PDB file of C-alpha atoms and ligand atoms in Angstrom:
ATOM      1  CA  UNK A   1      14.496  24.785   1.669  1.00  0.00           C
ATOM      2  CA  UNK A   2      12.926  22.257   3.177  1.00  0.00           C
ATOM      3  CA  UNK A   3      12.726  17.944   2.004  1.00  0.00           C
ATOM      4  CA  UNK A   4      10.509  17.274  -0.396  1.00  0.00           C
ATOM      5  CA  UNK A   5       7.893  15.031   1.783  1.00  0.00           C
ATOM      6  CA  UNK A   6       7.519  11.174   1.069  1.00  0.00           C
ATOM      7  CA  UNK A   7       5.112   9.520  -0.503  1.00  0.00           C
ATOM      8  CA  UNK A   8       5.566   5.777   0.449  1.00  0.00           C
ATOM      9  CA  UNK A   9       3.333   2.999  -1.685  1.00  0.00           C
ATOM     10  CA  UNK A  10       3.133  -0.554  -0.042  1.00  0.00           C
ATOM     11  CA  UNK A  11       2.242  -3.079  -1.908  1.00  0.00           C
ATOM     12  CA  UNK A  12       1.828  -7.059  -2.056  1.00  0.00           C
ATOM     13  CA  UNK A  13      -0.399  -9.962  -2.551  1.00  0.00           C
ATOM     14  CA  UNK A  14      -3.189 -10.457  -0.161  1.00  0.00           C
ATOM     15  CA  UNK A  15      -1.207 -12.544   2.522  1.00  0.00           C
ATOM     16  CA  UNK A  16       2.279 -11.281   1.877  1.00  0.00           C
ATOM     17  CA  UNK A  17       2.027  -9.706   5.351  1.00  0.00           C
ATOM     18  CA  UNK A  18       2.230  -5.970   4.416  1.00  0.00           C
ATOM     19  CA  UNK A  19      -0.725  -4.973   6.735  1.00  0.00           C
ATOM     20  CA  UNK A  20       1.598  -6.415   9.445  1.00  0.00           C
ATOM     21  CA  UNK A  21       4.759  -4.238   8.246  1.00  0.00           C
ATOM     22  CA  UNK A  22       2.503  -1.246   7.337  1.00  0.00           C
ATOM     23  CA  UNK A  23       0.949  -0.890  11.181  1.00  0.00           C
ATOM     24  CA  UNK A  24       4.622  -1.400  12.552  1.00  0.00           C
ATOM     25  CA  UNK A  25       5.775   1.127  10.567  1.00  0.00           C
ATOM     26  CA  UNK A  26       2.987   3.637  11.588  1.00  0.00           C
ATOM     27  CA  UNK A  27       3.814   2.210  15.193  1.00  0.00           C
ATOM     28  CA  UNK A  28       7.524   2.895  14.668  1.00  0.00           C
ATOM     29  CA  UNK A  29       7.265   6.606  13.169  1.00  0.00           C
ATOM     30  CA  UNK A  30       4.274   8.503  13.944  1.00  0.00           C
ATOM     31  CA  UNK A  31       5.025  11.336  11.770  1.00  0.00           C
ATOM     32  CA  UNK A  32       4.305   9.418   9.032  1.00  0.00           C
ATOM     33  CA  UNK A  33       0.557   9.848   8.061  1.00  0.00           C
ATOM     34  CA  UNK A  34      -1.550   7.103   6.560  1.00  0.00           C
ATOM     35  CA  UNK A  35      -4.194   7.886   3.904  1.00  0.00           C
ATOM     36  CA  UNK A  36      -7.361   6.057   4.900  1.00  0.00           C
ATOM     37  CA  UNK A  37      -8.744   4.860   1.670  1.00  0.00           C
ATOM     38  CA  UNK A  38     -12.748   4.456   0.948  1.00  0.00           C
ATOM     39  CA  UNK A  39     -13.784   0.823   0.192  1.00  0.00           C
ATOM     40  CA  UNK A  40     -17.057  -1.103  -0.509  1.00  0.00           C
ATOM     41  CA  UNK A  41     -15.793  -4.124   0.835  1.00  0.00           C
ATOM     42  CA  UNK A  42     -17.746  -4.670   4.641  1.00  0.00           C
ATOM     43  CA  UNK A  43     -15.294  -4.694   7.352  1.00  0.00           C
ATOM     44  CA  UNK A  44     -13.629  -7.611   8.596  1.00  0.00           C
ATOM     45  CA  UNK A  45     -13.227  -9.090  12.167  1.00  0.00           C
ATOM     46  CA  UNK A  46     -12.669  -5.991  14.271  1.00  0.00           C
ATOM     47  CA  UNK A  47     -12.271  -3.473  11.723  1.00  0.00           C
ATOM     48  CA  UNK A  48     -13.558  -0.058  12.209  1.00  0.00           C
ATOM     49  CA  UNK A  49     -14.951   2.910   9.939  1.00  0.00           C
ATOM     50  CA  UNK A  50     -12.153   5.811   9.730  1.00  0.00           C
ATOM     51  CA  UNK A  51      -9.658   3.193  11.259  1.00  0.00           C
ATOM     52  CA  UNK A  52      -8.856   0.788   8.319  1.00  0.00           C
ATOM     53  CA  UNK A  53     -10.938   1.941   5.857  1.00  0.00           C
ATOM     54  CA  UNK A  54     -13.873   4.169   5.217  1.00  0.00           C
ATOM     55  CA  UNK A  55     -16.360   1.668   4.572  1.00  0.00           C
ATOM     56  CA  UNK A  56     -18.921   2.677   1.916  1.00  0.00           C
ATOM     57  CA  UNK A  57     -22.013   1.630  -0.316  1.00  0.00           C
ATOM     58  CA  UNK A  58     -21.234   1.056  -3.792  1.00  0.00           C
ATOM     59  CA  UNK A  59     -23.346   3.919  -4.569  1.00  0.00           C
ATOM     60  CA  UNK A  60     -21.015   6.318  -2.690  1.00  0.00           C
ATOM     61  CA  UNK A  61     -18.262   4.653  -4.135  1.00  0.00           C
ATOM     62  CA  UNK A  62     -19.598   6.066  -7.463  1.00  0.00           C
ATOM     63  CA  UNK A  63     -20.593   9.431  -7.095  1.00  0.00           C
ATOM     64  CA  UNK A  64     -17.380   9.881  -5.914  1.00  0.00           C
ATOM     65  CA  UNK A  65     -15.645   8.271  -8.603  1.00  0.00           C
ATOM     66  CA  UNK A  66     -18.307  10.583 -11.004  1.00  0.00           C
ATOM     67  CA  UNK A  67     -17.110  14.054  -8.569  1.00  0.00           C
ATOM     68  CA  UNK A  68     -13.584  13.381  -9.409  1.00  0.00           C
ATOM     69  CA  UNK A  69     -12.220  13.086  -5.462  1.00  0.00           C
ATOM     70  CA  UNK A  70      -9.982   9.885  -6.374  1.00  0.00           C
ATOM     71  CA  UNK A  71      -6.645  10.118  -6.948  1.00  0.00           C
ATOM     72  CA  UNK A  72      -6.543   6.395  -7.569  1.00  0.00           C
ATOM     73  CA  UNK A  73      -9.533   3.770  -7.603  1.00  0.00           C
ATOM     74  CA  UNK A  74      -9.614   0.439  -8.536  1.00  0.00           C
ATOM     75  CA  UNK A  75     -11.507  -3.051  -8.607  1.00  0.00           C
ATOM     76  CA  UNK A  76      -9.717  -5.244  -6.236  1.00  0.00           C
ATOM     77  CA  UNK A  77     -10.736  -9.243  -5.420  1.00  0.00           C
ATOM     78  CA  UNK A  78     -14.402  -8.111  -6.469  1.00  0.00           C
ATOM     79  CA  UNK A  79     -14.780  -4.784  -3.703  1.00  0.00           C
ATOM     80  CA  UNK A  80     -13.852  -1.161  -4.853  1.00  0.00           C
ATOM     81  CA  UNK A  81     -10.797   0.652  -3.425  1.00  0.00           C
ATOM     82  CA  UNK A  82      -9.725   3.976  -3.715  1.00  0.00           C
ATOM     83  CA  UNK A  83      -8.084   7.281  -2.451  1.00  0.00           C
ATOM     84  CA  UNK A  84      -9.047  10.190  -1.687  1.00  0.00           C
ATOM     85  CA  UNK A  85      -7.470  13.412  -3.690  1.00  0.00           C
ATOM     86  CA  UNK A  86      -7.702  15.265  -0.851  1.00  0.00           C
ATOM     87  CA  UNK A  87      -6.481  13.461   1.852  1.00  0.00           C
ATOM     88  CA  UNK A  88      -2.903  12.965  -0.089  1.00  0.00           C
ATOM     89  CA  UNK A  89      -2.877  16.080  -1.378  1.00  0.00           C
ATOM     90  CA  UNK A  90      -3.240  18.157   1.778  1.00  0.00           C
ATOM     91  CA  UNK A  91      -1.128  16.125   3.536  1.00  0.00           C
ATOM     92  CA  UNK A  92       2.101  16.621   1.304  1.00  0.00           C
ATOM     93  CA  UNK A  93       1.020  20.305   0.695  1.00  0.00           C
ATOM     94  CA  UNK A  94       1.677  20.369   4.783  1.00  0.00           C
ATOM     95  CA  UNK A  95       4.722  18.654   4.405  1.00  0.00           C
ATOM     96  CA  UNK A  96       3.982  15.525   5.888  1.00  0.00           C
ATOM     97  CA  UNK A  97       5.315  12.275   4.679  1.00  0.00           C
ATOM     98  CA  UNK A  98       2.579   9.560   3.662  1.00  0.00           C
ATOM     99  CA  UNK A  99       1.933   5.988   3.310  1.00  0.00           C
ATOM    100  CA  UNK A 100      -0.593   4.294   0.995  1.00  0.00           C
ATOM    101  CA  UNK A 101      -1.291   0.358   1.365  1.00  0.00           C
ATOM    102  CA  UNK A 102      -2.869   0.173  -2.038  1.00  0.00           C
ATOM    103  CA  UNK A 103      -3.022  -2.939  -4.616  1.00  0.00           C
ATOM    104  CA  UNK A 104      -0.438  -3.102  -7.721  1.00  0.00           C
ATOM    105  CA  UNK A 105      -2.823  -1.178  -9.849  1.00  0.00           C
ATOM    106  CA  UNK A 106      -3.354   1.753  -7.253  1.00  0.00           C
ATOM    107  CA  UNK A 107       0.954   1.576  -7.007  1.00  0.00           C
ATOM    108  CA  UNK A 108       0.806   2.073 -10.423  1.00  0.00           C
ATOM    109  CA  UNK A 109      -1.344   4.887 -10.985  1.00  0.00           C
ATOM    110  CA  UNK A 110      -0.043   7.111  -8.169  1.00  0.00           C
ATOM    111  CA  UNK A 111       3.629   6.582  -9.975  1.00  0.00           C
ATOM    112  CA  UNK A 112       2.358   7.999 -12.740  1.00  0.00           C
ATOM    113  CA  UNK A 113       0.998  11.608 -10.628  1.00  0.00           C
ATOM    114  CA  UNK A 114       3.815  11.535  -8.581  1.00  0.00           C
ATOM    115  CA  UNK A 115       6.789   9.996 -10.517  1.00  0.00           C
ATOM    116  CA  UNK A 116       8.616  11.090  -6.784  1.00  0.00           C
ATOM    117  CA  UNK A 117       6.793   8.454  -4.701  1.00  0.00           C
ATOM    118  CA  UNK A 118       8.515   5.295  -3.614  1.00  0.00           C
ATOM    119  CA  UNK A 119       7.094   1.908  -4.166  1.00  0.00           C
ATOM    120  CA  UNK A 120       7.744  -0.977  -2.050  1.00  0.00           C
ATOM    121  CA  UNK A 121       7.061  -4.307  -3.219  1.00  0.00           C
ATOM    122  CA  UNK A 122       6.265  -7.421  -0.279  1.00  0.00           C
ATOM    123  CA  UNK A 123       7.274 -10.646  -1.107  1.00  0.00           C
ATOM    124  CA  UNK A 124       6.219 -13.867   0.319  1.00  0.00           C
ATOM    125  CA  UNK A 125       8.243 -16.566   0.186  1.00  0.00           C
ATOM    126  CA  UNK A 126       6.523 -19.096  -1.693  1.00  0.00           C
ATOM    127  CA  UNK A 127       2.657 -18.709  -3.066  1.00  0.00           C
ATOM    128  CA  UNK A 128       2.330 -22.401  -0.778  1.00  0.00           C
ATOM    129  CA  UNK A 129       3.092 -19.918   1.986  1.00  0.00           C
ATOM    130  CA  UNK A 130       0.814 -17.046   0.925  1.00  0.00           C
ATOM    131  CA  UNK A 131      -1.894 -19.628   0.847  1.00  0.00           C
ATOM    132  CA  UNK A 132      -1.063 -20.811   4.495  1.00  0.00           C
ATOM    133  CA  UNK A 133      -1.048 -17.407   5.968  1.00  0.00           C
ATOM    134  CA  UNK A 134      -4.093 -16.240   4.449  1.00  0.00           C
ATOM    135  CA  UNK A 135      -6.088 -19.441   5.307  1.00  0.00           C
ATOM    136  CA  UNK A 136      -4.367 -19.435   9.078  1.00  0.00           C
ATOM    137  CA  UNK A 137      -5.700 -15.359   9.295  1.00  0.00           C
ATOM    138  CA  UNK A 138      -9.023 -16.541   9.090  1.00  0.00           C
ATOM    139  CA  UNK A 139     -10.847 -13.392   8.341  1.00  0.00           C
ATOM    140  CA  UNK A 140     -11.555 -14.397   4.879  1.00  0.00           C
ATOM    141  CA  UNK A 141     -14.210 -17.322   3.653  1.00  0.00           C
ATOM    142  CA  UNK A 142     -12.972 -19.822   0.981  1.00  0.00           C
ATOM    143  CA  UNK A 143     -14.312 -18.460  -2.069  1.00  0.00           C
ATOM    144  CA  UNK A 144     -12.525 -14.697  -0.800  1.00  0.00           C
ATOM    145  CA  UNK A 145      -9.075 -16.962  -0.392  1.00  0.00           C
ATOM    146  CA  UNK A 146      -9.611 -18.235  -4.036  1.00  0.00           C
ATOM    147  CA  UNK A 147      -9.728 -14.737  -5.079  1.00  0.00           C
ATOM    148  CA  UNK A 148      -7.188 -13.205  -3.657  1.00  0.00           C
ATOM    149  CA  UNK A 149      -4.994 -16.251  -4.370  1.00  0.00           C
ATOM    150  CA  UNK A 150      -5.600 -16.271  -7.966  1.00  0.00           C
ATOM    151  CA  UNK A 151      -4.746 -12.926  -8.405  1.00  0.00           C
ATOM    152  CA  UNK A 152      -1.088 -13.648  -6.574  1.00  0.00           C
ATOM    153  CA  UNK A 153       0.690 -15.228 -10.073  1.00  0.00           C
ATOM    154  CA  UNK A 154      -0.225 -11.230 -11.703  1.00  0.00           C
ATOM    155  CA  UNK A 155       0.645  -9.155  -8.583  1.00  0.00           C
ATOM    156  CA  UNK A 156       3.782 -10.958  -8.101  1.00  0.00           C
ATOM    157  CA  UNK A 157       4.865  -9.907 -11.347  1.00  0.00           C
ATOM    158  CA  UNK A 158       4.115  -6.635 -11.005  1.00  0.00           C
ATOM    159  CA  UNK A 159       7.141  -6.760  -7.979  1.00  0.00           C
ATOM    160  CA  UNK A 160       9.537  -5.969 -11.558  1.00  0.00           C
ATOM    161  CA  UNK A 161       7.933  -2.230 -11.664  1.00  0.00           C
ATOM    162  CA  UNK A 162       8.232  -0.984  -8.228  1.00  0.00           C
ATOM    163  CA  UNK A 163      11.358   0.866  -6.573  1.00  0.00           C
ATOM    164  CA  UNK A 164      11.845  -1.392  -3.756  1.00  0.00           C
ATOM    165  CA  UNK A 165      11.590  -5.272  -3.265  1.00  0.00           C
ATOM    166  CA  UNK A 166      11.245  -6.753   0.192  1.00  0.00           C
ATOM    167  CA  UNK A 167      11.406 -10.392   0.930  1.00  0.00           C
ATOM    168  CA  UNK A 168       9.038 -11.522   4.023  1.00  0.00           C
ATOM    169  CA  UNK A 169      10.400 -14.396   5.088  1.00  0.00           C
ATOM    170  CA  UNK A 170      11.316 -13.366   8.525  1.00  0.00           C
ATOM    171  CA  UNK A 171       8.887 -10.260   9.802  1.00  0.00           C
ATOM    172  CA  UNK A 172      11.505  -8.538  11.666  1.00  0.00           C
ATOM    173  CA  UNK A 173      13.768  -8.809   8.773  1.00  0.00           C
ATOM    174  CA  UNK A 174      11.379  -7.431   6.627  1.00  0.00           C
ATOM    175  CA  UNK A 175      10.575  -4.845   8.768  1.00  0.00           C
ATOM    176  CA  UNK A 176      14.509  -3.459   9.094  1.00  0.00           C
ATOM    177  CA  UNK A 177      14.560  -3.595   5.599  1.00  0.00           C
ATOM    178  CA  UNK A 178      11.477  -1.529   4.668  1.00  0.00           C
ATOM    179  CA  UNK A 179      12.925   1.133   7.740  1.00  0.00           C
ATOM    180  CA  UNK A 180      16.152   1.048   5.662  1.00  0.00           C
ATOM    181  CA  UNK A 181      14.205   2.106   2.713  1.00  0.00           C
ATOM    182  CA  UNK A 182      12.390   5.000   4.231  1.00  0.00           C
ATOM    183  CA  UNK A 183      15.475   6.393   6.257  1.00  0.00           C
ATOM    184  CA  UNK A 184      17.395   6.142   2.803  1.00  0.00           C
ATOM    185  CA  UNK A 185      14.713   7.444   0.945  1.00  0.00           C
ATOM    186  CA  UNK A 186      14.477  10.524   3.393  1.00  0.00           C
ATOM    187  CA  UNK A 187      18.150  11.165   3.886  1.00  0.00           C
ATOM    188  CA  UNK A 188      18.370  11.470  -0.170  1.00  0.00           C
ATOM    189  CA  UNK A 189      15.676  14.079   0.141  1.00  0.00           C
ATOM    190  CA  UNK A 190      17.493  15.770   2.623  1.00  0.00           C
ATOM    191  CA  UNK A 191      20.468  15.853   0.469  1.00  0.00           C
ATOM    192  CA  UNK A 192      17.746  17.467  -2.454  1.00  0.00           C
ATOM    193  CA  UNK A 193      18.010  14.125  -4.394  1.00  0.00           C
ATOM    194  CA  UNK A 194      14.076  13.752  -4.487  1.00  0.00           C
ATOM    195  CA  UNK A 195      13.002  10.906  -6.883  1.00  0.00           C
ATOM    196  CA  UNK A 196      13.807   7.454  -7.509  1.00  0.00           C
ATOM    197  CA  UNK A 197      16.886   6.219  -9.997  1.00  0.00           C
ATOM    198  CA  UNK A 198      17.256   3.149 -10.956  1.00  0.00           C
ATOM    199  CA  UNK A 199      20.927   2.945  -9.114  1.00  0.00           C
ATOM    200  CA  UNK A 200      19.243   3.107  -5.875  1.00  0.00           C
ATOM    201  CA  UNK A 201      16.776   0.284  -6.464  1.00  0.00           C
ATOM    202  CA  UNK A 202      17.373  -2.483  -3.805  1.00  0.00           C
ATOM    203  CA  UNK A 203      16.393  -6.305  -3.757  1.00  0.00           C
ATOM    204  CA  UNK A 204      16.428  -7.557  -0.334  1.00  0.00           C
TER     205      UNK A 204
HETATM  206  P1  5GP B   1      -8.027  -5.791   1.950  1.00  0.00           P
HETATM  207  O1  5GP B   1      -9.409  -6.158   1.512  1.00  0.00           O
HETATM  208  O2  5GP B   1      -7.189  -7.027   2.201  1.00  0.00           O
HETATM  209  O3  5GP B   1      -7.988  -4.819   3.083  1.00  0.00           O
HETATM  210  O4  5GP B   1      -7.342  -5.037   0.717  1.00  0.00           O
HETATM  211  C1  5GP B   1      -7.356  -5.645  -0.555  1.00  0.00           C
HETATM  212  C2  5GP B   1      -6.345  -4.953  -1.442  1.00  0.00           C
HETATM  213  O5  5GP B   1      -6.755  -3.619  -1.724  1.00  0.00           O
HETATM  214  C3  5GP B   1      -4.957  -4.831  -0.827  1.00  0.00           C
HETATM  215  O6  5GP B   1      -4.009  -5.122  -1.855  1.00  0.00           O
HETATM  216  C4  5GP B   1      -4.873  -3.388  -0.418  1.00  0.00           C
HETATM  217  O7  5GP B   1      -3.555  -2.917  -0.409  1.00  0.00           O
HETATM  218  C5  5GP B   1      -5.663  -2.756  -1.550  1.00  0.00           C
HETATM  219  N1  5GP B   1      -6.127  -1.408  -1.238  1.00  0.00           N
HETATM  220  C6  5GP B   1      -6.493  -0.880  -0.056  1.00  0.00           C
HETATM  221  N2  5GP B   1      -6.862   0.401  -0.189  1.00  0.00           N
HETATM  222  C7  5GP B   1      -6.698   0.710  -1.490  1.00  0.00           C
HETATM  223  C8  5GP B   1      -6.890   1.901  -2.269  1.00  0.00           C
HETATM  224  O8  5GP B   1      -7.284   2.955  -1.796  1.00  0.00           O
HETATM  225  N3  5GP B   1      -6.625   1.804  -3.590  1.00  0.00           N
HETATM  226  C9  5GP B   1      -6.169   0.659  -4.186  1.00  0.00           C
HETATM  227  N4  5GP B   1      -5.913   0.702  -5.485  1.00  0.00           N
HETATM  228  N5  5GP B   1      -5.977  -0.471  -3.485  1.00  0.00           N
HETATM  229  C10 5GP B   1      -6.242  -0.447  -2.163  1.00  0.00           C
END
């Protein structure tokens, strides 16, 4: 028979630097597929429709919310976020392992469809230092950085309920650890062990 496919959840306050680890993963292994999610936030610096994000009017947003074609949505810093049913759905059905970069509430709500996916949890180092990356990024204005830092306190806590904890401190640290994760997660699938216990739960 063959492994159950992975369903990978990154998560992290807005800063943390999980964009960064996300694209080096796809970069890394290009088998694993990346849901595009739908947002109503407008794009940022060089972003691109169907590259990032799908970006959409509020008013799509909600007839698709009302047509049922999210797996997970949510209200995140002030935009709407969400993915699509049938992106994640087709893709597993083919087998293919796939990452979602969604916010703690997204993380949370895919657990509960698929108790099987694997959430990862980035950590900055300090919220002085989440502040200092997002400010030296410079895509967002200052009232966006408010946002997104006041939220940081709650998502941080939210680290507790996810699989996998990564500390970014050092990028290419962080990055060996979050391959580590994936290679483990996939060998134990190999092996039939599909699923999460709490034994195999890692801090790094
Ligand atoms: P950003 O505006 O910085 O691209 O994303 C803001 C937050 O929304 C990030 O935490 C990102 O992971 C999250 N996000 C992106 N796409 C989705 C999605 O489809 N669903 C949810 N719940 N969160 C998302």
């Amino acid at each position: 028979m063959p492994a159950q496919p992975l369903l990978v959840v990154v998560s992290g306050p807005s800063g943390s630097g999980k964009g960064t680890l996300c694209k080096m993963l796809r970069e890394a292994l290009p088998e694993l597929s990346y849901s595009i999610s739908l947002t109503t936030r407008l794009p940022r610096g060089d972003e691109q429709n169907g590259v990032e994000y799908f970006f959409v009017s509020k008013e799509e947003f909600q007839k698709r919310i009302e047509a049922g074609e999210f797996l997970e949505w949510a209200e995140v810093y002030g935009h709407y976020y969400g993915t699509l049913c049938s992106s994640v759905k087709t893709l597993l059905q083919r087998g293919k392992d796939v990452l979602l970069e969604l916010d703690i509430q997204g993380g949370r709500r895919v657990k509960q469809v698929f108790p099987e996916a694997v959430l990862i949890f980035i950590r900055p180092p300090s919220l002085e230092e989440l502040s200092a990356r997002i400010t030296k990024r410079g895509t967002d204005d200052k009232a966006a950085i408010n946002v997104r830092l006041s939220c940081a306190p709650d998502e941080l806590q939210a680290a507790k309920s996810y699989d996998h904890v990564i500390d970014n401190n050092i990028k290419e640290q962080a990055f060996a650890d979050l391959l580590n994760i994936i290679e483990r997660e996939k060998s134990a699938r190999r092996r039939g062990q599909g699923g999460m216990n709490s034994e195999r739960r890692t801090e790094f």
